[in-house]
Coordinates of C-alpha atoms in Angstrom, one line a residue:
Chain A
M11 CA -104.2 -17.6 -24.8
S12 CA -102.7 -17.0 -28.1
E13 CA -100.7 -14.1 -26.9
I14 CA -99.3 -16.1 -24.4
S15 CA -98.4 -18.8 -26.8
N16 CA -96.9 -16.1 -29.1
Q17 CA -95.0 -14.6 -26.3
L18 CA -94.0 -18.1 -25.4
E19 CA -93.0 -18.9 -29.1
N20 CA -90.8 -15.1 -28.9
L21 CA -89.0 -16.3 -25.6
S22 CA -87.9 -19.8 -27.0
F23 CA -86.7 -18.1 -30.2
K24 CA -84.9 -15.4 -28.2
A25 CA -83.6 -18.4 -25.5
Q26 CA -82.4 -20.1 -29.0
Q27 CA -80.6 -16.9 -30.1
I28 CA -78.9 -16.4 -26.8
A29 CA -77.7 -20.0 -26.9
D30 CA -76.6 -19.8 -30.4
E31 CA -74.5 -16.4 -29.5
A32 CA -73.2 -18.1 -26.3
S33 CA -72.0 -21.4 -28.3
Q34 CA -70.5 -19.1 -31.0
L35 CA -68.9 -17.2 -28.2
A36 CA -67.4 -20.3 -26.6
S37 CA -66.0 -21.5 -29.7
N38 CA -64.5 -18.2 -30.6
V39 CA -62.8 -18.5 -27.1
V40 CA -61.9 -21.9 -28.0
E41 CA -60.3 -20.9 -31.2
T42 CA -58.2 -18.0 -29.6
S43 CA -56.9 -20.1 -26.7
G44 CA -56.2 -23.1 -28.8
G45 CA -55.0 -20.6 -31.4
H46 CA -52.1 -19.7 -28.6
S47 CA -51.2 -22.9 -27.3
D48 CA -50.7 -23.7 -30.9
F49 CA -48.2 -20.9 -31.3
I50 CA -46.2 -22.1 -28.3
I51 CA -45.7 -25.6 -29.8
F52 CA -45.3 -23.7 -33.0
G53 CA -42.6 -21.8 -31.7
I54 CA -40.9 -24.3 -29.7
T55 CA -40.7 -26.2 -33.2
V56 CA -39.2 -23.2 -34.8
L57 CA -37.1 -22.4 -31.8
I58 CA -35.2 -26.0 -31.8
L59 CA -35.1 -26.0 -35.5
A60 CA -33.2 -22.6 -35.4
C61 CA -30.9 -23.8 -32.7
F62 CA -29.9 -26.7 -34.8
V63 CA -29.4 -24.3 -37.7
G64 CA -27.3 -21.9 -35.2
Y65 CA -25.2 -25.0 -33.9
Y66 CA -23.8 -25.8 -37.7
V67 CA -23.6 -22.3 -38.6
V68 CA -21.6 -21.2 -35.7
W69 CA -19.3 -24.2 -35.9
S70 CA -18.6 -23.2 -39.5
V71 CA -17.2 -19.5 -38.3
T72 CA -13.5 -19.8 -38.2
P73 CA -11.8 -18.9 -34.9
A74 CA -10.2 -16.1 -35.9
L75 CA -13.6 -14.1 -36.6
H76 CA -15.2 -15.5 -33.4
S77 CA -14.8 -11.4 -32.3
P78 CA -16.8 -10.1 -35.1
L79 CA -19.3 -12.9 -34.7
M80 CA -20.0 -11.7 -31.1
G81 CA -20.2 -8.2 -32.9
V82 CA -22.7 -9.6 -35.3
T83 CA -24.8 -11.8 -32.6
N84 CA -25.1 -8.6 -30.6
A85 CA -26.3 -6.4 -33.4
I86 CA -29.0 -9.1 -34.3
S87 CA -30.1 -10.2 -31.0
S88 CA -31.5 -6.0 -31.1
V89 CA -34.2 -7.4 -33.1
I90 CA -35.9 -7.1 -30.1
I91 CA -36.4 -3.8 -31.3
V92 CA -39.6 -5.3 -33.0
G93 CA -41.3 -5.8 -29.8
A94 CA -40.2 -2.0 -28.9
L95 CA -41.8 -0.7 -31.9
L96 CA -44.9 -2.3 -31.4
A97 CA -45.1 -1.2 -27.8
A98 CA -43.9 2.4 -28.7
G99 CA -46.5 2.4 -31.6
P100 CA -49.8 3.4 -30.0
I101 CA -51.1 7.2 -30.2
D102 CA -52.1 7.7 -26.5
S103 CA -49.1 8.4 -24.0
T104 CA -49.4 5.7 -21.7
I105 CA -46.2 4.7 -19.6
S106 CA -46.3 1.4 -21.7
K107 CA -45.3 3.8 -24.6
Y108 CA -42.7 5.5 -23.1
F109 CA -41.1 1.9 -22.0
G110 CA -41.4 1.1 -25.6
L111 CA -39.8 4.1 -26.7
V112 CA -36.9 3.5 -24.2
A113 CA -36.5 0.2 -25.4
V114 CA -36.3 1.4 -29.0
G115 CA -33.4 3.9 -28.2
L116 CA -31.7 0.9 -26.0
A117 CA -32.0 -1.2 -29.2
A118 CA -30.9 1.0 -31.7
V119 CA -27.6 1.8 -29.8
N120 CA -26.9 -1.7 -30.0
I121 CA -28.0 -2.0 -33.8
F122 CA -25.7 0.4 -34.7
G123 CA -22.9 0.1 -32.3
G124 CA -22.8 -3.8 -33.4
F125 CA -23.1 -3.5 -36.9
V126 CA -20.5 -0.7 -37.1
V127 CA -18.0 -1.9 -34.4
T128 CA -18.0 -5.3 -36.6
N129 CA -17.5 -3.6 -39.8
R130 CA -14.8 -2.0 -38.4
M131 CA -13.3 -5.2 -37.3
L132 CA -13.7 -7.1 -40.6
S133 CA -12.4 -4.1 -42.8
M134 CA -8.9 -4.9 -40.8
F135 CA -8.8 -8.4 -41.8
K136 CA -6.3 -8.3 -44.7
K137 CA -4.8 -11.1 -46.8
K138 CA -0.8 -11.2 -47.5
Q139 CA -0.2 -9.1 -50.6
Chain B
M8 CA -50.1 -10.0 -38.5
S9 CA -50.4 -10.5 -42.2
N10 CA -49.1 -12.9 -44.3
L11 CA -46.9 -10.1 -46.1
S12 CA -45.2 -9.1 -42.9
T13 CA -44.8 -12.6 -41.8
A14 CA -43.1 -13.3 -45.1
A15 CA -41.0 -10.3 -44.6
Y16 CA -39.9 -11.3 -41.4
L17 CA -38.9 -14.7 -42.9
V18 CA -36.7 -13.0 -45.3
S19 CA -34.8 -11.0 -42.5
S20 CA -34.6 -14.3 -40.3
V21 CA -32.5 -15.9 -43.5
L22 CA -30.7 -12.8 -43.9
F23 CA -29.4 -13.2 -40.2
I24 CA -28.5 -17.1 -40.9
L25 CA -26.7 -16.1 -44.0
S26 CA -25.0 -13.4 -42.1
L27 CA -23.5 -15.6 -39.9
R28 CA -22.6 -17.7 -42.5
G29 CA -20.5 -15.2 -44.2
L30 CA -18.4 -15.3 -41.3
S31 CA -16.8 -18.7 -42.2
H32 CA -13.9 -16.8 -43.8
P33 CA -12.5 -13.2 -43.8
S34 CA -13.1 -12.8 -47.9
T35 CA -17.1 -13.2 -47.4
A36 CA -17.3 -12.0 -43.6
R37 CA -17.9 -8.2 -44.7
R38 CA -20.7 -9.3 -47.0
G39 CA -22.2 -11.3 -44.2
N40 CA -22.6 -8.1 -42.0
F41 CA -24.0 -6.4 -44.7
L42 CA -26.7 -9.1 -45.0
G43 CA -27.3 -8.4 -41.3
I44 CA -27.9 -5.0 -42.1
L45 CA -30.2 -5.8 -44.4
G46 CA -32.0 -8.0 -42.5
M47 CA -32.5 -5.6 -39.7
T48 CA -33.6 -2.8 -41.9
I49 CA -36.3 -5.1 -43.3
A50 CA -37.2 -6.2 -39.7
I51 CA -37.6 -2.6 -38.7
I52 CA -39.5 -1.2 -41.9
T53 CA -41.9 -4.2 -41.6
T54 CA -42.9 -3.4 -38.0
L55 CA -43.3 0.0 -39.0
A56 CA -46.0 -0.8 -41.4
N57 CA -47.5 -2.7 -38.8
P58 CA -51.4 -0.9 -38.7
G59 CA -51.1 -0.6 -34.6
V60 CA -47.6 1.7 -35.3
F61 CA -48.5 5.3 -35.2
S62 CA -46.4 7.7 -33.2
Y63 CA -43.4 7.6 -35.9
K64 CA -42.2 11.1 -34.3
E65 CA -41.3 9.7 -31.1
I66 CA -39.9 6.7 -32.5
G67 CA -37.9 8.5 -34.8
I68 CA -36.3 10.6 -32.4
A69 CA -35.9 7.8 -30.0
F70 CA -34.0 5.7 -33.0
L71 CA -32.2 8.4 -34.0
I72 CA -30.3 9.1 -30.4
G73 CA -29.7 5.5 -30.0
G74 CA -28.4 5.1 -33.4
L75 CA -25.9 8.3 -32.8
I76 CA -24.9 7.0 -29.7
G77 CA -24.0 3.6 -30.9
T78 CA -22.4 4.7 -33.8
S79 CA -20.2 7.4 -32.3
I80 CA -19.1 4.6 -29.7
A81 CA -18.3 2.1 -32.1
V82 CA -16.3 4.5 -34.1
R83 CA -14.4 5.6 -31.6
I84 CA -13.7 2.6 -29.0
Q85 CA -10.0 1.4 -29.1
M86 CA -9.7 -2.4 -30.4
T87 CA -8.1 -3.4 -27.1
A88 CA -11.4 -2.2 -25.2
L89 CA -13.6 -4.6 -27.4
P90 CA -14.7 -7.1 -24.7
Q91 CA -16.1 -4.6 -22.3
L92 CA -17.8 -2.8 -25.3
V93 CA -19.6 -6.2 -26.3
A94 CA -20.4 -6.5 -22.4
A95 CA -21.7 -3.5 -22.4
F96 CA -23.8 -3.9 -25.5
H97 CA -25.3 -7.1 -24.2
S98 CA -26.5 -5.5 -21.2
L99 CA -28.3 -2.9 -23.3
V100 CA -30.0 -5.9 -25.1
G101 CA -31.1 -7.4 -21.5
L102 CA -32.4 -3.9 -20.8
A103 CA -34.5 -3.6 -23.7
A104 CA -36.0 -7.0 -23.0
V105 CA -37.1 -5.8 -19.7
F106 CA -38.7 -2.9 -20.8
V107 CA -40.4 -4.7 -23.9
A108 CA -42.1 -7.0 -21.3
A109 CA -43.0 -4.4 -18.8
S110 CA -44.8 -2.7 -21.7
A111 CA -46.3 -5.7 -22.8
Y112 CA -47.5 -6.3 -19.4
Y113 CA -49.2 -2.6 -18.8
N114 CA -50.6 -2.5 -22.4
P115 CA -50.9 -6.2 -23.8
S116 CA -53.3 -5.1 -26.5
A117 CA -50.8 -3.7 -28.5
F118 CA -49.1 -7.3 -28.8
N119 CA -52.7 -9.2 -29.0
I120 CA -52.4 -10.8 -25.8
G121 CA -55.6 -9.9 -24.1
T122 CA -55.9 -6.6 -21.6
F123 CA -54.5 -5.2 -18.7
G124 CA -55.0 -7.7 -15.9
S125 CA -56.5 -10.5 -17.9
I126 CA -53.6 -11.6 -19.9
P127 CA -53.5 -15.6 -21.0
M128 CA -51.5 -17.8 -18.9
G129 CA -49.0 -18.7 -21.5
S130 CA -48.1 -15.2 -22.5
L131 CA -47.4 -14.5 -18.8
I132 CA -45.2 -17.0 -18.5
E133 CA -43.4 -16.4 -21.5
M134 CA -43.2 -12.6 -20.5
S135 CA -41.7 -13.3 -17.1
I136 CA -39.1 -15.8 -18.4
G137 CA -38.3 -13.2 -21.0
T138 CA -38.2 -10.5 -18.1
A139 CA -36.0 -12.3 -15.9
I140 CA -33.4 -13.7 -18.5
G141 CA -33.2 -9.9 -19.9
A142 CA -32.8 -8.7 -16.5
V143 CA -30.1 -11.2 -15.6
T144 CA -28.2 -10.2 -18.7
F145 CA -28.6 -6.5 -17.9
T146 CA -26.6 -6.4 -14.4
G147 CA -24.5 -9.5 -15.3
S148 CA -23.1 -7.9 -18.4
I149 CA -22.8 -4.6 -16.3
I150 CA -20.6 -6.3 -13.7
A151 CA -18.6 -8.0 -16.4
F152 CA -18.0 -4.7 -18.1
G153 CA -17.0 -3.4 -15.1
K154 CA -14.5 -6.0 -14.2
L155 CA -13.0 -5.8 -17.9
Q156 CA -12.9 -2.2 -17.4
G157 CA -11.4 -2.2 -14.4
F158 CA -14.1 -0.3 -12.2
V159 CA -14.6 -3.7 -10.5
S160 CA -11.7 -5.4 -9.2
G161 CA -10.8 -8.6 -11.7
N162 CA -10.4 -10.6 -8.6
P163 CA -12.9 -13.2 -7.7
L164 CA -15.2 -12.1 -5.0
V165 CA -16.1 -15.1 -2.9
F166 CA -18.1 -15.4 0.4
K167 CA -19.0 -18.3 2.5
G168 CA -22.9 -19.1 1.3
Q169 CA -22.7 -17.5 -1.9
H170 CA -24.0 -20.4 -4.0
F171 CA -26.7 -21.1 -1.4
L172 CA -27.6 -18.0 -1.8
N173 CA -28.0 -18.0 -5.5
L174 CA -29.9 -21.1 -5.1
L175 CA -32.5 -19.2 -2.8
L176 CA -32.6 -16.3 -5.0
G177 CA -33.3 -18.6 -8.2
L178 CA -36.3 -20.8 -6.6
G179 CA -37.4 -17.5 -5.3
I180 CA -37.7 -16.0 -8.7
I181 CA -39.5 -19.3 -10.0
A182 CA -42.0 -18.9 -7.0
L183 CA -42.4 -15.1 -7.9
I184 CA -43.3 -15.9 -11.5
V185 CA -45.6 -18.7 -10.4
K186 CA -47.4 -16.1 -8.1
F187 CA -47.4 -13.5 -10.9
C188 CA -48.8 -15.7 -13.7
I189 CA -51.8 -16.6 -11.2
D190 CA -52.3 -12.9 -9.8
Q191 CA -51.0 -10.9 -12.3
N192 CA -50.1 -7.9 -9.7
Q193 CA -47.7 -5.3 -10.6
E194 CA -45.4 -5.5 -7.7
L195 CA -44.9 -9.2 -8.3
F196 CA -43.8 -8.1 -11.8
W197 CA -41.1 -5.7 -10.5
L198 CA -40.2 -8.2 -7.7
I199 CA -39.2 -10.6 -10.4
V200 CA -37.1 -8.0 -12.2
A201 CA -35.4 -6.8 -9.0
A202 CA -34.5 -10.6 -8.1
S203 CA -33.1 -10.9 -11.6
F204 CA -31.0 -7.8 -11.3
V205 CA -29.8 -9.1 -7.9
I206 CA -29.3 -12.5 -9.2
G207 CA -27.4 -11.2 -12.2
V208 CA -24.7 -9.3 -10.1
L209 CA -24.3 -12.4 -7.6
L210 CA -23.6 -14.9 -10.4
I211 CA -20.8 -12.6 -11.9
V212 CA -18.9 -11.2 -9.0
P213 CA -17.1 -14.4 -8.2
I214 CA -15.7 -15.1 -11.6
G215 CA -12.2 -13.8 -12.2
G216 CA -11.1 -11.5 -14.9
A217 CA -9.4 -14.1 -17.2
D218 CA -12.4 -16.2 -17.3
M219 CA -14.2 -13.2 -18.9
P220 CA -14.3 -14.8 -22.4
V221 CA -16.5 -17.5 -21.1
I222 CA -18.6 -15.1 -19.2
V223 CA -18.8 -12.4 -22.2
S224 CA -19.8 -15.5 -24.6
M225 CA -22.3 -16.7 -22.0
L226 CA -24.1 -13.5 -21.6
N227 CA -24.0 -13.4 -25.6
S228 CA -26.0 -16.3 -25.4
Y229 CA -28.1 -14.8 -22.5
S230 CA -29.2 -12.0 -24.7
G231 CA -30.2 -14.3 -27.4
W232 CA -32.7 -16.3 -25.2
A233 CA -34.0 -13.0 -23.7
A234 CA -35.0 -12.3 -27.4
A235 CA -36.3 -15.4 -28.2
G236 CA -38.7 -15.3 -24.9
I237 CA -40.2 -11.9 -26.2
G238 CA -40.7 -13.7 -29.4
F239 CA -42.9 -15.8 -27.9
T240 CA -44.5 -13.1 -26.1
L241 CA -45.3 -11.9 -29.6
S242 CA -46.0 -15.0 -31.6
N243 CA -43.3 -13.6 -33.9
N244 CA -40.7 -16.4 -35.5
L245 CA -38.1 -13.8 -36.3
L246 CA -37.3 -12.9 -32.6
I247 CA -37.4 -16.5 -31.9
I248 CA -35.2 -17.7 -35.0
T249 CA -33.0 -15.0 -34.4
G250 CA -32.8 -15.3 -30.6
A251 CA -32.0 -18.9 -31.2
L252 CA -29.2 -18.1 -33.5
V253 CA -27.6 -15.8 -31.1
G254 CA -28.2 -18.2 -28.1
S255 CA -26.6 -21.1 -29.8
S256 CA -23.8 -18.8 -31.0
G257 CA -23.1 -17.8 -27.4
A258 CA -23.3 -21.3 -26.0
I259 CA -20.9 -22.6 -28.7
L260 CA -18.4 -20.0 -28.1
S261 CA -18.7 -20.9 -24.1
Y262 CA -18.1 -24.2 -24.9
I263 CA -15.1 -23.5 -27.0
M264 CA -13.2 -21.4 -24.4
C265 CA -14.0 -23.9 -21.8
K266 CA -12.4 -26.4 -23.8
G267 CA -9.6 -24.1 -24.3
M268 CA -8.9 -24.1 -20.4
N269 CA -9.8 -28.0 -20.0
R270 CA -12.5 -26.6 -17.5
S271 CA -15.7 -27.6 -17.0
F272 CA -18.7 -24.8 -17.8
L273 CA -20.0 -25.1 -14.3
N274 CA -16.8 -24.9 -12.9
V275 CA -16.4 -21.6 -14.3
L276 CA -19.7 -20.4 -13.4
L277 CA -19.3 -21.6 -9.8
G278 CA -16.0 -19.0 -10.0
G279 CA -13.5 -18.3 -7.4
F280 CA -10.8 -19.6 -10.1
G281 CA -7.5 -17.5 -10.5
G282 CA -6.8 -13.8 -9.1
E283 CA -4.6 -13.0 -6.2
Q284 CA -5.9 -15.4 -4.1
A285 CA -5.1 -18.3 -5.7
A286 CA -1.7 -17.0 -6.6
S287 CA -0.9 -16.8 -3.2
A288 CA -2.7 -19.9 -2.0
D289 CA -0.2 -21.9 -4.4
G290 CA 2.8 -20.4 -2.6
V291 CA 5.1 -20.9 -4.9
K292 CA 8.4 -20.0 -3.6
D293 CA 11.1 -20.4 -6.3
D294 CA 14.7 -19.9 -5.5
R295 CA 15.4 -21.0 -9.3
Q296 CA 16.9 -18.2 -11.5
A297 CA 15.8 -17.6 -14.6
K298 CA 18.1 -16.6 -17.5
Q299 CA 17.5 -12.8 -18.1
G300 CA 17.9 -11.4 -21.5
N301 CA 17.8 -8.0 -23.1
A302 CA 16.6 -6.5 -26.3
A303 CA 19.9 -6.4 -28.0
D304 CA 20.7 -10.0 -27.6
A305 CA 16.9 -11.0 -28.6
A306 CA 17.4 -8.6 -32.0
F307 CA 20.7 -10.4 -32.6
M308 CA 19.4 -14.0 -32.1
M309 CA 16.1 -13.5 -34.1
K310 CA 18.0 -12.0 -36.9
N311 CA 19.8 -15.0 -37.4
S312 CA 17.0 -17.2 -37.4
Q313 CA 14.8 -18.7 -40.3
K314 CA 11.7 -19.7 -38.4
I315 CA 9.9 -17.5 -36.0
I316 CA 6.7 -18.1 -34.1
I317 CA 5.2 -15.3 -32.2
V318 CA 2.6 -16.0 -29.0
P319 CA 0.8 -13.2 -28.3
G320 CA -1.4 -12.9 -24.9
Y321 CA -3.7 -10.5 -22.9
G322 CA -0.3 -8.6 -22.0
M323 CA 0.2 -7.4 -25.4
A324 CA -3.5 -6.2 -25.6
V325 CA -2.6 -4.1 -22.2
A326 CA 0.5 -2.9 -23.3
Q327 CA -0.7 -1.8 -26.5
A328 CA 2.1 -3.5 -28.6
Q329 CA 0.5 -4.9 -31.3
H330 CA 1.6 -2.1 -33.5
A331 CA 5.4 -2.1 -32.4
L332 CA 5.1 -6.4 -32.8
R333 CA 3.9 -6.0 -36.3
E334 CA 7.0 -3.7 -37.0
M335 CA 9.4 -6.2 -35.3
G336 CA 7.9 -8.9 -37.4
D337 CA 8.1 -7.2 -40.7
L338 CA 11.9 -6.2 -40.1
L339 CA 12.6 -9.9 -39.4
K340 CA 10.7 -10.9 -42.6
A341 CA 12.9 -8.3 -44.3
A342 CA 15.8 -10.3 -42.9
G343 CA 14.6 -13.3 -44.5
A344 CA 13.1 -14.9 -41.8
D345 CA 9.5 -16.8 -41.9
V346 CA 7.5 -15.1 -39.0
R347 CA 4.2 -16.4 -37.8
Y348 CA 1.6 -16.1 -35.2
A349 CA 0.0 -18.9 -33.1
I350 CA -3.0 -18.0 -31.0
H351 CA -4.6 -20.2 -28.2
P352 CA -8.2 -20.3 -27.9
V353 CA -8.4 -18.4 -24.7
A354 CA -5.8 -15.4 -25.3
G355 CA -7.2 -12.2 -24.7
R356 CA -10.6 -11.3 -22.9
M357 CA -12.9 -12.3 -25.7
P358 CA -13.1 -15.3 -28.1
G359 CA -10.9 -14.1 -31.3
H360 CA -9.5 -11.1 -29.4
M361 CA -6.0 -11.5 -30.3
N362 CA -6.7 -12.2 -34.2
V363 CA -8.7 -8.7 -34.1
L364 CA -5.6 -7.0 -32.6
L365 CA -3.4 -8.3 -34.8
A366 CA -5.5 -7.4 -37.9
E367 CA -5.6 -4.1 -36.4
A368 CA -1.8 -3.6 -36.5
N369 CA -2.1 -4.9 -40.3
V370 CA -0.6 -8.6 -39.7
P371 CA -2.2 -10.6 -42.7
Y372 CA -4.7 -12.9 -41.3
D373 CA -2.9 -15.8 -43.3
E374 CA -0.1 -15.6 -41.2
V375 CA -2.2 -16.0 -38.0
L376 CA -2.8 -19.6 -37.1
E377 CA -4.6 -21.5 -34.4
L378 CA -3.5 -23.7 -31.7
D379 CA -4.2 -27.2 -33.9
E380 CA -2.8 -25.7 -37.4
I381 CA 0.8 -24.4 -35.8
N382 CA 1.4 -26.6 -32.8
R383 CA 3.5 -29.3 -34.5
D384 CA 5.5 -26.9 -36.1
F385 CA 7.2 -25.5 -33.1
S386 CA 9.9 -28.0 -32.8
E387 CA 10.9 -26.9 -36.5
T388 CA 11.2 -23.4 -35.2
D389 CA 14.3 -21.4 -34.0
V390 CA 12.6 -18.8 -32.2
A391 CA 9.3 -19.0 -30.2
F392 CA 8.5 -15.3 -29.1
V393 CA 6.2 -15.3 -26.2
I394 CA 4.5 -11.8 -25.3
G395 CA 2.0 -11.4 -22.9
A396 CA 1.0 -14.9 -22.7
N397 CA 2.0 -17.4 -19.9
D398 CA -0.3 -20.0 -18.7
V399 CA -1.2 -21.1 -22.4
T400 CA 2.6 -22.0 -22.8
N401 CA 2.8 -23.9 -19.4
P402 CA 4.1 -27.5 -20.0
A403 CA 2.9 -28.4 -16.5
A404 CA -0.4 -28.7 -18.1
K405 CA 0.8 -31.6 -20.0
T406 CA 2.9 -33.3 -17.2
D407 CA 1.9 -32.3 -13.3
K408 CA -1.2 -33.9 -13.0
T409 CA -1.5 -31.5 -9.6
S410 CA -1.2 -28.3 -11.4
A411 CA -4.3 -26.3 -11.6
I412 CA -4.0 -26.4 -15.3
Y413 CA -3.2 -29.9 -15.8
G414 CA -5.1 -30.9 -19.0
M415 CA -5.4 -27.8 -20.6
P416 CA -4.3 -27.7 -24.4
I417 CA -1.2 -25.6 -24.3
L418 CA 1.3 -23.8 -27.4
D419 CA 4.3 -26.2 -27.4
V420 CA 6.7 -23.3 -27.3
E421 CA 9.1 -25.4 -25.2
N422 CA 9.9 -27.3 -28.5
A423 CA 11.4 -24.4 -30.1
G424 CA 15.1 -24.1 -30.5
Q425 CA 15.3 -20.6 -28.3
V426 CA 12.3 -19.0 -26.2
F427 CA 11.8 -15.5 -25.7
F428 CA 9.4 -14.6 -22.7
V429 CA 8.5 -10.9 -22.6
K430 CA 6.8 -10.1 -19.4
R431 CA 7.0 -7.2 -17.0
G432 CA 8.1 -9.9 -13.8
M433 CA 8.4 -13.0 -12.7
A434 CA 4.6 -13.2 -11.1
S435 CA 2.6 -15.9 -12.2
G436 CA -0.1 -16.2 -14.5
Y437 CA -3.6 -16.0 -14.0
A438 CA -3.9 -19.6 -12.9
G439 CA -1.6 -18.8 -10.1
V440 CA 1.0 -21.6 -11.3
Q441 CA 4.3 -20.9 -11.9
N442 CA 5.7 -21.7 -15.5
E443 CA 8.6 -24.4 -16.0
L444 CA 9.3 -22.7 -18.9
F445 CA 11.1 -19.6 -17.4
F446 CA 13.9 -21.9 -15.7
R447 CA 14.7 -24.1 -19.0
D448 CA 18.0 -23.7 -20.6
N449 CA 16.4 -22.6 -23.8
T450 CA 14.5 -19.9 -22.3
L451 CA 15.6 -16.0 -22.1
M452 CA 13.1 -13.5 -20.4
L453 CA 12.9 -10.3 -21.6
F454 CA 11.5 -8.0 -18.4
G455 CA 10.0 -4.7 -19.3
D456 CA 6.7 -3.5 -20.9
A457 CA 5.5 -5.6 -23.9
K458 CA 5.6 -2.5 -26.3
K459 CA 8.8 -1.0 -25.1
V460 CA 10.5 -4.4 -25.5
C461 CA 9.4 -4.5 -29.0
E462 CA 10.5 -0.9 -29.9
D463 CA 13.7 -2.1 -28.3
I464 CA 14.1 -5.0 -30.2
I465 CA 13.4 -2.9 -33.5
K466 CA 16.2 -0.5 -32.8
G467 CA 18.4 -3.7 -32.2
L468 CA 17.4 -4.9 -35.6
E469 CA 17.7 -1.5 -37.3
N470 CA 21.5 -1.3 -36.4

């Protein structure tokens, strides 16, 4: 009898442990999924505020420099290279990594091309002597 | 992501904002460009320092190849070819976005968004939207590039049921995205990419060459939204902020261009405007004779003028006439005339195109004025010299309610004492509308290639 009661105690202890782990896992899941949906809201907040910043900054650009503006915005939109680098980062050669490397190359064309051509344009704008 | 890298990304975002801010004046613009480079450098180094990034060698090689290609193109490109260069660059951003999204789909753990086949719904939505925008940007920009470069006809390509087809495809893409978010099936991913490629082509083919400023700006905007979309996948604020900056910049530029033509954005997007079709449809059979002059007359009259305003248009860019034009302006200034340049918002094939060409020819930027700044001065001007522009000077935009360009803001060159029109022939402009100005008493047509005419006038001035 005492053996059985011991075993029962053991079992109930284990059950308790499993229940604890389960609730731990569940709360983890809630945390991570909650964390992501939090980022969506947070990201949208940032996006909308940045649109306002962009609106005011771009309207203050002088029309004479609208071509260089396109050059710069083209170059900085290649900030997508951040994603490309993360994709190309892992050691193991997967298709995912090669996609990342191609994206790194494409973004690099843009970054260098965009900034260099903008600099060329801007260096030509001179004031009357 | 550690706090340190988040802070570094924030610094880059601020630098990007300051870089655009620098463009508010030519004197601060170069510093602005430098801040942009600094911001990008910080962003790249921060990402390379990420603990998940190991393969520095391969990355270095890819980066170097891309950098070399980009630099050598940017150094060699002719300034008249800027619009197609920008269009081509936009296509690369779009394609890069597609590749990044594809990579995130096959190896989500590199981006901390679960594992292959079990990516959270939110990330799937963001990923597929980013992919679709990127793919549309890619093929759309390729077509825009082709039209600007002349590989594809600049005439609008319209066919029956075009808009309906676009609508169907658009709805199809949405349906695919929904299905993809549920199934996470790889065929569906590539179907989204393929359908978006097709719709990118279909959206741009009906749009005529002279509407390209709007389209190039719009694609600029799209490339920003694609970056922002990927920013959501990566939970990275830098990409979101930069994407929003670029996106709003492109949107504002498209708005300015549309306003410069008094057309709605939707009207431009629906396409079919301009080109040969519109020109013949209008069917202007004009028997009136325009007065024709020669370079010697023009040289003589301008030499004896006090105030001259030069109105350049796309024709100047095509003929590469900007250097000869500046030389002509210098000679006139030496003869005592006040020479200035008037730029219409939609002159050329991209926003600010004329300003860059004139700057290239060493025209000081304070002699180059925008429509609002200079339009009143035409009435006190002796000579308006229109070179390669047409529709933007047509007074019918103010008076003729039936005209295709009615309501478009124009440069009031008609008010000048004498108008010279440098043109290759009597053909009507892009809008297919006859320019009343050609038949006015104070107008003299100078037929010929813009560059040749300028050179002839220079000879006349030197004698």
